[in-house]
Tab-separated table of C-alpha atoms in Angstrom:
chain	number	residue	atom	x	y	z
A	1	MET	CA	-103.055	228.553	-21.745
A	2	SER	CA	-99.337	228.734	-20.725
A	3	ARG	CA	-99.841	227.087	-17.350
A	4	SER	CA	-102.391	224.508	-16.216
A	5	ILE	CA	-102.879	221.890	-13.509
A	6	ILE	CA	-102.703	218.162	-14.318
A	7	VAL	CA	-104.865	215.869	-12.233
A	8	ASP	CA	-103.693	212.281	-12.715
A	9	ASP	CA	-106.204	209.426	-12.884
A	10	THR	CA	-104.935	208.221	-9.509
A	11	ASP	CA	-105.820	211.474	-7.690
A	12	SER	CA	-108.040	210.817	-4.632
A	13	ALA	CA	-110.203	213.912	-5.555
A	14	ILE	CA	-111.647	212.084	-8.543
A	15	THR	CA	-114.896	210.240	-7.826
A	16	TYR	CA	-115.347	206.962	-9.780
A	17	ALA	CA	-118.611	205.090	-10.288
A	18	GLY	CA	-119.009	201.637	-11.888
A	19	ALA	CA	-116.464	198.943	-12.716
A	20	TRP	CA	-112.982	200.516	-13.162
A	21	PHE	CA	-109.522	198.911	-13.169
A	22	THR	CA	-106.107	200.506	-12.988
A	23	ASP	CA	-103.178	199.957	-15.252
A	24	THR	CA	-99.476	200.850	-14.806
A	25	GLY	CA	-96.998	200.717	-17.654
A	26	SER	CA	-98.908	198.470	-20.139
A	27	PHE	CA	-99.347	201.289	-22.667
A	28	ASP	CA	-96.046	203.132	-22.299
A	29	ASN	CA	-94.952	202.188	-25.802
A	30	THR	CA	-98.259	202.741	-27.567
A	31	GLY	CA	-98.131	205.251	-30.467
A	32	ASN	CA	-95.705	208.140	-30.926
A	33	SER	CA	-97.018	210.485	-28.286
A	34	GLY	CA	-95.045	209.182	-25.286
A	35	PRO	CA	-96.276	207.171	-22.318
A	36	PRO	CA	-99.411	208.026	-20.275
A	37	PHE	CA	-98.845	210.632	-17.566
A	38	GLN	CA	-97.055	208.872	-14.654
A	39	SER	CA	-97.556	205.669	-16.761
A	40	THR	CA	-100.994	205.098	-15.105
A	41	LEU	CA	-104.492	204.672	-16.494
A	42	HIS	CA	-108.015	203.931	-15.312
A	43	GLY	CA	-110.002	201.703	-17.611
A	44	THR	CA	-113.434	200.178	-17.913
A	45	ASN	CA	-115.045	197.576	-20.197
A	46	SER	CA	-118.580	198.558	-19.349
A	47	ALA	CA	-120.754	201.586	-18.578
A	48	ALA	CA	-118.965	203.623	-15.902
A	49	SER	CA	-118.384	207.254	-14.999
A	50	PHE	CA	-116.289	209.655	-13.002
A	51	SER	CA	-116.488	213.324	-11.843
A	52	TYR	CA	-114.236	216.004	-10.614
A	53	ALA	CA	-114.831	219.501	-9.131
A	54	PHE	CA	-112.319	222.347	-9.844
A	55	ASN	CA	-111.940	226.095	-9.787
A	56	GLY	CA	-110.833	227.484	-13.165
A	57	SER	CA	-111.840	228.630	-16.651
A	58	SER	CA	-110.856	225.798	-19.008
A	59	VAL	CA	-110.820	221.977	-18.863
A	60	VAL	CA	-109.805	218.997	-21.033
A	61	ILE	CA	-110.121	215.218	-20.556
A	62	VAL	CA	-107.185	213.158	-21.882
A	63	GLY	CA	-106.933	209.391	-22.393
A	64	THR	CA	-105.445	206.611	-24.423
A	65	ASN	CA	-106.935	205.571	-27.807
A	66	GLU	CA	-106.768	201.803	-28.153
A	67	PHE	CA	-107.948	201.959	-31.720
A	68	SER	CA	-109.670	199.036	-33.494
A	69	THR	CA	-111.923	198.777	-36.598
A	70	ASN	CA	-115.023	198.474	-34.501
A	71	SER	CA	-114.153	200.950	-31.764
A	72	SER	CA	-116.177	203.753	-33.215
A	73	THR	CA	-119.254	201.508	-33.072
A	74	PHE	CA	-118.843	200.061	-29.627
A	75	LEU	CA	-117.023	202.850	-27.759
A	76	SER	CA	-118.310	206.343	-26.938
A	77	TRP	CA	-118.328	208.827	-24.070
A	78	GLN	CA	-120.152	211.874	-22.884
A	79	CYS	CA	-118.701	214.943	-21.149
A	80	ILE	CA	-120.868	217.292	-19.094
A	81	VAL	CA	-119.760	220.509	-17.337
A	82	ASP	CA	-122.194	221.972	-14.824
A	83	ASN	CA	-125.055	219.900	-16.274
A	84	GLU	CA	-124.201	221.040	-19.803
A	85	ASN	CA	-122.951	218.726	-22.546
A	86	ILE	CA	-119.686	219.748	-24.195
A	87	PRO	CA	-118.423	218.595	-27.612
A	88	VAL	CA	-116.363	215.343	-27.640
A	89	ILE	CA	-113.349	214.785	-29.872
A	90	GLN	CA	-113.548	211.675	-32.089
A	91	THR	CA	-110.398	209.599	-32.044
A	92	GLN	CA	-108.609	208.519	-35.100
A	93	PRO	CA	-106.101	205.738	-35.806
A	94	PRO	CA	-103.458	204.816	-35.045
A	95	ALA	CA	-103.434	203.949	-31.332
A	96	ALA	CA	-101.905	206.664	-29.235
A	97	ASN	CA	-101.534	207.987	-25.676
A	98	ARG	CA	-102.436	211.490	-24.502
A	99	VAL	CA	-105.400	211.866	-26.796
A	100	PRO	CA	-107.928	214.623	-25.907
A	101	PHE	CA	-111.456	213.171	-25.432
A	102	CYS	CA	-113.311	216.442	-24.812
A	103	ARG	CA	-112.501	220.063	-24.091
A	104	LYS	CA	-114.208	223.176	-22.772
A	105	ASP	CA	-112.640	226.631	-22.927
A	106	GLY	CA	-114.107	230.047	-21.917
A	107	LEU	CA	-115.733	229.000	-18.700
A	108	ALA	CA	-116.576	231.631	-16.210
A	109	ASP	CA	-113.741	231.730	-13.707
A	110	GLY	CA	-115.082	229.924	-10.615
A	111	ARG	CA	-116.283	226.615	-9.320
A	112	HIS	CA	-117.197	223.864	-11.824
A	113	THR	CA	-117.815	220.106	-11.933
A	114	ILE	CA	-117.044	217.887	-14.929
A	115	PHE	CA	-118.838	214.594	-15.385
A	116	VAL	CA	-117.630	211.920	-17.839
A	117	ASN	CA	-119.865	208.949	-18.779
A	118	ALA	CA	-118.197	206.069	-20.607
A	119	MET	CA	-120.453	203.886	-22.801
A	120	VAL	CA	-118.667	200.697	-23.693
A	121	SER	CA	-119.874	197.446	-25.276
A	122	ASN	CA	-118.488	194.376	-27.077
A	123	GLN	CA	-115.444	194.117	-24.840
A	124	GLN	CA	-114.012	197.467	-25.835
A	125	THR	CA	-112.019	199.514	-23.313
A	126	PHE	CA	-112.247	203.134	-22.326
A	127	LEU	CA	-108.867	204.308	-20.977
A	128	PHE	CA	-108.731	207.568	-18.942
A	129	ASP	CA	-105.397	209.258	-18.289
A	130	TYR	CA	-105.761	212.704	-16.676
A	131	ILE	CA	-107.688	215.999	-16.355
A	132	GLN	CA	-106.014	219.250	-17.241
A	133	TYR	CA	-107.503	222.718	-16.388
A	134	VAL	CA	-106.514	226.325	-16.110
A	135	PRO	CA	-106.891	227.210	-12.390
A	136	SER	CA	-108.352	230.259	-10.735
A	137	ALA	CA	-105.862	232.582	-9.117
A	138	SER	CA	-107.085	231.535	-5.648
A	139	VAL	CA	-106.166	227.840	-6.217
A	140	PRO	CA	-103.057	226.779	-4.131
A	141	LEU	CA	-100.283	225.237	-6.257
A	142	ASP	CA	-98.272	223.496	-3.546
A	143	GLN	CA	-99.987	220.140	-3.831
A	144	VAL	CA	-100.491	219.862	-7.595
A	145	SER	CA	-98.699	219.032	-10.816
A	146	ILE	CA	-98.323	222.130	-13.018
A	147	SER	CA	-97.832	222.027	-16.819
A	148	VAL	CA	-95.813	224.913	-18.391
A	149	ASN	CA	-95.762	225.131	-22.154
A	150	SER	CA	-92.924	226.478	-24.281
A	151	THR	CA	-94.387	229.936	-24.696
A	152	ASP	CA	-94.426	230.697	-20.892
A	153	PRO	CA	-92.956	234.240	-20.395
A	154	GLN	CA	-90.847	232.983	-17.466
A	155	LEU	CA	-88.750	230.783	-19.754
A	156	ILE	CA	-85.452	232.576	-20.549
A	157	TYR	CA	-84.110	231.494	-23.973
A	158	SER	CA	-80.504	232.383	-24.970
A	159	GLY	CA	-79.104	231.741	-28.452
A	160	GLN	CA	-80.942	230.754	-31.606
A	161	TRP	CA	-84.265	229.096	-30.923
A	162	GLN	CA	-87.180	228.412	-33.311
A	163	ARG	CA	-90.814	228.033	-32.560
A	164	SER	CA	-93.343	225.704	-34.226
A	165	ALA	CA	-96.762	224.259	-33.465
A	166	ASN	CA	-95.183	221.637	-31.294
A	167	GLY	CA	-92.887	223.922	-29.259
A	168	SER	CA	-89.394	225.434	-29.240
A	169	SER	CA	-86.186	223.920	-30.713
A	170	THR	CA	-82.500	224.754	-31.263
A	171	ILE	CA	-79.599	223.306	-33.226
A	172	GLN	CA	-77.027	225.907	-32.039
A	173	ASP	CA	-74.224	224.534	-29.937
A	174	GLY	CA	-74.160	226.327	-26.560
A	175	ALA	CA	-77.782	227.567	-26.770
A	176	THR	CA	-79.306	227.783	-23.251
A	177	LEU	CA	-82.572	227.991	-21.417
A	178	SER	CA	-83.121	229.054	-17.837
A	179	PHE	CA	-86.208	228.817	-15.707
A	180	TYR	CA	-87.166	229.437	-12.046
A	181	PHE	CA	-89.845	227.217	-10.580
A	182	THR	CA	-91.348	226.242	-7.227
A	183	GLY	CA	-91.777	222.465	-6.684
A	184	MET	CA	-90.121	219.181	-5.696
A	185	SER	CA	-89.081	217.904	-9.211
A	186	LEU	CA	-89.394	218.816	-12.832
A	187	TYR	CA	-90.055	216.789	-15.990
A	188	TRP	CA	-88.843	218.011	-19.489
A	189	PHE	CA	-90.995	216.892	-22.421
A	190	GLY	CA	-89.733	217.456	-25.951
A	191	PHE	CA	-90.647	216.389	-29.485
A	192	PHE	CA	-88.937	215.027	-32.611
A	193	ALA	CA	-90.014	216.848	-35.775
A	194	LEU	CA	-90.589	215.091	-39.084
A	195	ASN	CA	-87.509	214.735	-41.184
A	196	ALA	CA	-85.279	216.503	-38.667
A	197	PRO	CA	-81.650	215.316	-38.045
A	198	PHE	CA	-81.556	212.332	-35.703
A	199	ALA	CA	-77.898	211.674	-34.977
A	200	PHE	CA	-76.992	211.160	-31.335
A	201	THR	CA	-75.884	214.148	-29.218
A	202	THR	CA	-76.258	215.422	-25.688
A	203	ALA	CA	-77.399	218.319	-23.627
A	204	SER	CA	-76.966	219.022	-19.919
A	205	TYR	CA	-78.806	220.706	-17.093
A	206	SER	CA	-77.966	222.118	-13.683
A	207	ILE	CA	-80.199	222.632	-10.688
A	208	ASP	CA	-79.522	225.542	-8.337
A	209	GLY	CA	-75.986	226.073	-9.742
A	210	GLN	CA	-74.800	222.542	-9.007
A	211	ASP	CA	-72.810	220.295	-11.401
A	212	PHE	CA	-74.317	219.820	-14.820
A	213	ILE	CA	-75.960	216.460	-15.641
A	214	ASP	CA	-75.823	215.143	-19.231
A	215	PHE	CA	-78.807	213.544	-20.884
A	216	PRO	CA	-79.018	211.952	-24.394
A	217	LEU	CA	-80.759	213.309	-27.482
A	218	ASN	CA	-81.354	210.545	-29.967
A	219	ALA	CA	-84.462	210.608	-32.305
A	220	GLU	CA	-83.293	207.298	-33.937
A	221	SER	CA	-85.491	208.049	-36.967
A	222	PRO	CA	-86.916	210.951	-38.974
A	223	LEU	CA	-90.446	210.094	-37.705
A	224	ALA	CA	-92.455	212.751	-35.789
A	225	LYS	CA	-92.929	212.050	-32.065
A	226	ASP	CA	-94.346	214.268	-29.353
A	227	ASN	CA	-94.591	214.204	-25.511
A	228	GLN	CA	-91.174	212.548	-25.283
A	229	LEU	CA	-89.723	212.568	-21.791
A	230	PHE	CA	-86.142	213.779	-22.169
A	231	PHE	CA	-85.302	213.792	-18.399
A	232	LYS	CA	-86.720	214.283	-14.984
A	233	THR	CA	-84.836	215.799	-12.013
A	234	ALA	CA	-84.129	214.048	-8.726
A	235	GLN	CA	-86.405	214.790	-5.777
A	236	LEU	CA	-85.745	218.304	-4.522
A	237	PRO	CA	-86.564	220.105	-1.271
A	238	ALA	CA	-89.874	221.904	-1.455
A	239	GLY	CA	-89.312	225.505	-2.447
A	240	GLN	CA	-88.023	227.648	-5.335
A	241	HIS	CA	-85.295	226.300	-7.654
A	242	ASN	CA	-83.565	227.283	-10.886
A	243	ILE	CA	-82.767	225.009	-13.824
A	244	THR	CA	-80.249	225.990	-16.549
A	245	LEU	CA	-79.909	223.880	-19.720
A	246	ILE	CA	-77.187	223.820	-22.413
A	247	TYR	CA	-77.272	222.192	-25.825
A	248	HIS	CA	-74.132	220.352	-27.106
A	249	GLY	CA	-75.215	219.502	-30.665
A	250	ASN	CA	-75.022	221.026	-34.122
A	251	ASN	CA	-76.886	221.119	-37.488
A	252	PHE	CA	-76.365	217.344	-38.009
A	253	THR	CA	-77.465	216.036	-34.665
A	254	THR	CA	-80.859	215.629	-32.944
A	255	PRO	CA	-82.167	219.098	-32.004
A	256	LEU	CA	-82.969	220.136	-28.464
A	257	THR	CA	-86.690	220.694	-28.266
A	258	LEU	CA	-89.201	221.764	-25.557
A	259	GLU	CA	-92.920	220.984	-25.707
A	260	SER	CA	-93.783	221.381	-22.049
A	261	LEU	CA	-92.401	221.205	-18.527
A	262	VAL	CA	-94.254	219.582	-15.647
A	263	ILE	CA	-93.482	220.812	-12.137
A	264	GLN	CA	-94.254	218.018	-9.696
A	265	ASN	CA	-95.319	218.778	-6.113
A	266	ASN	CA	-96.512	216.568	-3.302
A	267	VAL	CA	-99.606	215.145	-5.030
A	268	SER	CA	-101.911	212.727	-3.136
A	269	THR	CA	-103.057	209.629	-4.966
A	270	THR	CA	-105.078	206.441	-4.205
A	271	THR	CA	-102.739	203.855	-5.814
A	272	ALA	CA	-100.065	203.757	-3.159
A	273	ALA	CA	-100.222	200.697	-0.994
A	274	SER	CA	-98.712	202.579	1.946
A	275	PRO	CA	-98.320	206.291	2.665
A	276	THR	CA	-95.270	207.805	0.959
A	277	PRO	CA	-92.893	209.318	3.634
A	278	SER	CA	-93.214	213.081	3.482
A	279	ALA	CA	-90.471	215.583	4.005
A	280	SER	CA	-91.532	216.049	7.604
A	281	LEU	CA	-91.211	212.433	8.633
A	282	PRO	CA	-87.427	212.364	9.018
A	283	ALA	CA	-87.633	215.397	11.263
A	284	THR	CA	-90.311	213.830	13.387
A	285	GLY	CA	-88.206	210.675	13.723
A	286	ILE	CA	-85.141	212.635	14.795
A	287	SER	CA	-87.272	214.545	17.296
A	288	GLY	CA	-88.522	211.342	18.779
A	289	HIS	CA	-85.070	209.860	19.214
A	290	LYS	CA	-83.928	213.027	20.824
A	291	SER	CA	-86.713	213.008	23.329
A	292	LYS	CA	-85.936	209.396	24.257
A	293	HIS	CA	-82.262	210.006	24.766
A	294	SER	CA	-82.526	213.376	26.525
A	295	GLY	CA	-83.647	211.715	29.790
A	296	ALA	CA	-80.714	209.289	29.734
A	297	ILE	CA	-78.270	212.101	28.982
A	298	ALA	CA	-79.642	214.224	31.870
A	299	GLY	CA	-79.449	211.272	34.248
A	300	GLY	CA	-75.839	210.527	33.204
A	301	VAL	CA	-74.885	214.118	33.807
A	302	VAL	CA	-76.543	214.254	37.231
A	303	GLY	CA	-74.990	210.914	38.191
A	304	GLY	CA	-71.510	212.081	37.072
A	305	VAL	CA	-71.774	215.299	39.095
A	306	ALA	CA	-72.865	213.304	42.150
A	307	LEU	CA	-69.837	211.022	41.860
A	308	ILE	CA	-67.503	213.994	41.543
A	309	VAL	CA	-69.059	215.624	44.689
A	310	LEU	CA	-68.686	212.439	46.656
A	311	ALA	CA	-65.051	212.061	45.546
A	312	VAL	CA	-64.262	215.650	46.664
A	313	LEU	CA	-65.952	215.129	50.039
A	314	LEU	CA	-64.021	211.856	50.561
A	315	LEU	CA	-60.740	213.584	49.689
A	316	LEU	CA	-61.418	216.454	52.115
A	317	PHE	CA	-62.341	213.879	54.859
A	318	LEU	CA	-59.093	211.900	54.343
A	319	ARG	CA	-56.971	215.059	54.335
A	320	ARG	CA	-58.569	216.232	57.619
A	321	ARG	CA	-57.915	212.866	59.231
A	322	ILE	CA	-54.263	212.973	58.095
A	323	ARG	CA	-53.846	216.455	59.533
A	324	GLY	CA	-55.428	215.347	62.793
A	325	SER	CA	-53.055	212.411	63.108
A	326	ASN	CA	-50.082	214.770	62.527
A	327	GLY	CA	-51.238	217.131	65.280
A	328	GLN	CA	-52.250	219.875	62.965
A	329	THR	CA	-55.341	221.859	63.459
A	330	ALA	CA	-57.122	223.804	60.834
A	331	GLU	CA	-57.647	227.521	61.423
A	332	PRO	CA	-61.200	228.678	61.669
A	333	ALA	CA	-62.531	230.150	58.458
A	334	ASP	CA	-63.410	233.456	60.121
A	335	SER	CA	-60.048	233.885	61.926
A	336	PRO	CA	-58.086	237.087	61.001
A	337	SER	CA	-55.343	236.757	58.448
A	338	ILE	CA	-51.976	236.782	60.271
A	339	VAL	CA	-48.707	236.777	58.388
A	340	ARG	CA	-46.091	234.866	60.311
A	341	PRO	CA	-42.660	235.264	58.704
A	342	PHE	CA	-40.996	232.900	61.189
A	343	ASN	CA	-42.240	229.980	63.273
A	344	HIS	CA	-41.172	231.706	66.520
A	345	ALA	CA	-43.622	231.262	69.363
A	346	PRO	CA	-44.337	234.537	71.212
A	347	THR	CA	-43.440	234.645	74.925
A	348	THR	CA	-44.206	237.006	77.752
A	349	VAL	CA	-40.706	236.773	79.113
A	350	ASP	CA	-38.371	239.397	77.723
A	351	PRO	CA	-35.097	237.575	77.036
A	352	VAL	CA	-33.236	240.902	76.675
A	353	LYS	CA	-34.152	242.034	80.172
A	354	GLU	CA	-33.487	238.607	81.601
A	355	LYS	CA	-29.919	238.410	80.322
A	356	ILE	CA	-28.960	242.126	80.135
A	357	SER	CA	-28.741	244.371	83.175
A	358	PRO	CA	-30.462	247.796	83.006
A	359	MET	CA	-26.970	249.405	82.649
A	360	SER	CA	-26.076	247.426	79.525
A	361	GLU	CA	-29.407	247.895	77.710
A	362	THR	CA	-28.683	249.995	74.608
A	363	PRO	CA	-30.957	252.819	73.354
A	364	ALA	CA	-31.458	250.931	70.044
A	365	ILE	CA	-32.856	247.854	71.713
A	366	SER	CA	-35.060	249.945	73.991
A	367	SER	CA	-36.575	251.733	71.096
A	368	LEU	CA	-37.187	248.449	69.244
A	369	LEU	CA	-38.902	246.937	72.301
A	370	SER	CA	-40.960	250.149	72.694
A	371	ALA	CA	-42.033	249.903	69.063
A	372	GLN	CA	-43.067	246.279	69.555
A	373	SER	CA	-45.149	247.101	72.647
A	374	GLU	CA	-47.025	249.815	70.723
A	375	PRO	CA	-47.560	248.492	67.166
A	376	HIS	CA	-50.187	251.127	66.208
A	377	GLY	CA	-48.252	254.413	66.374
A	378	PRO	CA	-49.795	257.802	66.110
A	379	ASP	CA	-51.549	258.700	62.863
A	380	LEU	CA	-50.692	261.555	60.554
A	381	GLU	CA	-52.631	264.071	62.700
A	382	GLY	CA	-50.695	263.164	65.870
A	383	GLN	CA	-53.656	261.345	67.524
A	384	ASP	CA	-53.594	257.797	68.628
A	385	ARG	CA	-54.927	255.468	65.968
A	386	ARG	CA	-57.155	252.688	67.260
A	387	PRO	CA	-56.752	249.239	65.714
A	388	ASP	CA	-59.118	248.482	62.865
A	389	PRO	CA	-60.652	244.987	62.959
A	390	THR	CA	-60.040	244.689	59.243
A	391	ASP	CA	-56.281	245.460	59.539
A	392	VAL	CA	-53.863	242.724	58.600
A	393	VAL	CA	-51.457	242.485	61.567
A	394	PHE	CA	-47.910	241.738	60.811
A	395	GLN	CA	-46.262	240.152	63.918
A	396	LEU	CA	-42.538	240.784	63.900
A	397	PRO	CA	-40.234	238.075	65.333
A	398	LEU	CA	-38.671	238.701	68.723
A	399	LEU	CA	-35.101	239.843	68.441
A	400	ASN	CA	-32.543	237.119	69.297
A	401	THR	CA	-30.134	238.900	71.687
A	402	THR	CA	-27.960	235.900	72.629
A	403	HIS	CA	-24.871	237.370	70.995
A	404	LEU	CA	-25.477	240.736	72.677
A	405	SER	CA	-25.408	239.376	76.278
A	406	PRO	CA	-22.414	240.143	78.552
A	407	PRO	CA	-19.979	237.363	79.384
A	408	GLN	CA	-20.954	234.848	82.069
A	409	VAL	CA	-18.556	235.338	85.028
A	410	GLN	CA	-17.217	232.220	86.715
A	411	THR	CA	-15.491	232.635	90.209
A	412	PHE	CA	-12.719	230.284	91.242
A	413	ALA	CA	-11.027	229.650	94.623
A	414	SER	CA	-8.172	232.026	94.031
A	415	PRO	CA	-9.522	235.551	94.532
A	416	ALA	CA	-6.467	236.994	92.677
A	417	ARG	CA	-7.487	235.322	89.418
A	418	LEU	CA	-10.754	235.603	87.765
A	419	VAL	CA	-11.522	233.346	84.814
A	420	ALA	CA	-14.487	233.830	82.461
A	421	GLN	CA	-15.488	231.951	79.301
A	422	ASP	CA	-16.977	234.357	76.777
A	423	GLU	CA	-18.705	233.617	73.528
A	424	ASP	CA	-17.188	236.484	71.521
A	425	SER	CA	-13.622	236.934	72.865
A	426	GLY	CA	-12.164	240.296	74.083
A	427	ILE	CA	-10.875	241.983	77.365
A	428	ARG	CA	-13.347	242.316	80.222
A	429	ILE	CA	-13.276	244.304	83.519
A	430	ASP	CA	-15.476	243.358	86.484
A	431	GLN	CA	-17.636	245.818	88.345
A	432	HIS	CA	-14.803	246.637	90.846
A	433	GLY	CA	-12.300	247.511	88.078
A	434	ASN	CA	-10.256	244.293	88.293
A	435	PRO	CA	-9.067	242.779	85.036
A	436	VAL	CA	-10.696	239.548	84.002
A	437	GLU	CA	-8.901	236.859	81.985
A	438	VAL	CA	-11.019	235.771	79.090
A	439	LEU	CA	-10.708	232.386	77.395
A	440	PRO	CA	-11.504	232.002	73.667
A	441	PRO	CA	-15.086	230.832	72.942
A	442	ALA	CA	-14.148	227.511	71.378
A	443	TYR	CA	-11.759	226.328	74.098
A	444	THR	CA	-12.265	224.507	77.359
A	445	SER	CA	-10.017	224.566	80.488
A	446	GLY	CA	-7.299	221.849	80.683
């Protein structure tokens, strides 16, 4: 089986009966087969049992063999699948972890229940590590730990690799392996073959194209060891990832080997004292803070707008009071737009006719006055055009005719001499044809 599900002894779906205790880390250095899975075990020193239901076609029970000379006499177990006994595997010295206790292959693909009954006496200990089974296609894999062995077709080897009963290995510098997986972390388990080179070297791996991370390869001795944890990745976001690995050794250094990969997902257990924060907890916390602060933000915005409105109203009020104190009046909003080029107040008195006699009124001034009295002349068709309320009326300033007025005649006692003071100098003749003496504009009589 290239892929299978690992159910740790701490999984909440396992049902225990009898006196069981839990152990963490006490047997990590037992034997040459690596530590227990997740470094946890369930143990019993008396008769006890456990059961587990699964959907699949093959199952194996794995534990730790704490071997002693009398263990075969005072320690035994029974494995039952769907009410049928299956063969058990007798343990042999020396003591070791990850020892198979019983196994059943070739089950009909479907729902099954395995029952394990531990029979212990004379202070012996039965130590259970994990259940491993090949799942049915319908089993969801997002909440389980998945074991992938070295023959999985999705593993992409590049360079010179060799295969053995334990797994795959290489001693070629630059040999690589690439693998796509879906999960939250990955464990790499390798092995040290008997009499293989054991000098120190390194390899490195990269997750999702990021920087490569080095890890050591150091067998330390020519002894055979299996299920050795070479490295585990950091926690990753749930989803698909890619791992690429490169070997940096040679013929005289510890080979790079692969026995199995374990893809870790969000697995529920019963050993945690408090719930482990899930990936969704930070998002919930952020959402909560956002909902608490949104009211304050909205209130601040509304308050700021209200202050601005009040300030504008106060400014308008003060400007209106200043205008009122200066005698200025505001024009109504609906008054017509009038362009006033000059501040000349209109009058009904015609200054030209007041100062100039009808005889001295020139045709140019008459035409100008006529044009002012009839601002809307005939249109293009020769018909009178009536004022349009929407027209913008341009009010022309009244013509200042002061310099066009005739001289002011002053009469003195002597009838033979007429004296007049004019504003523009020149010779004048009165209405009877008599010459008039004109004084310059800037002078006064002595």
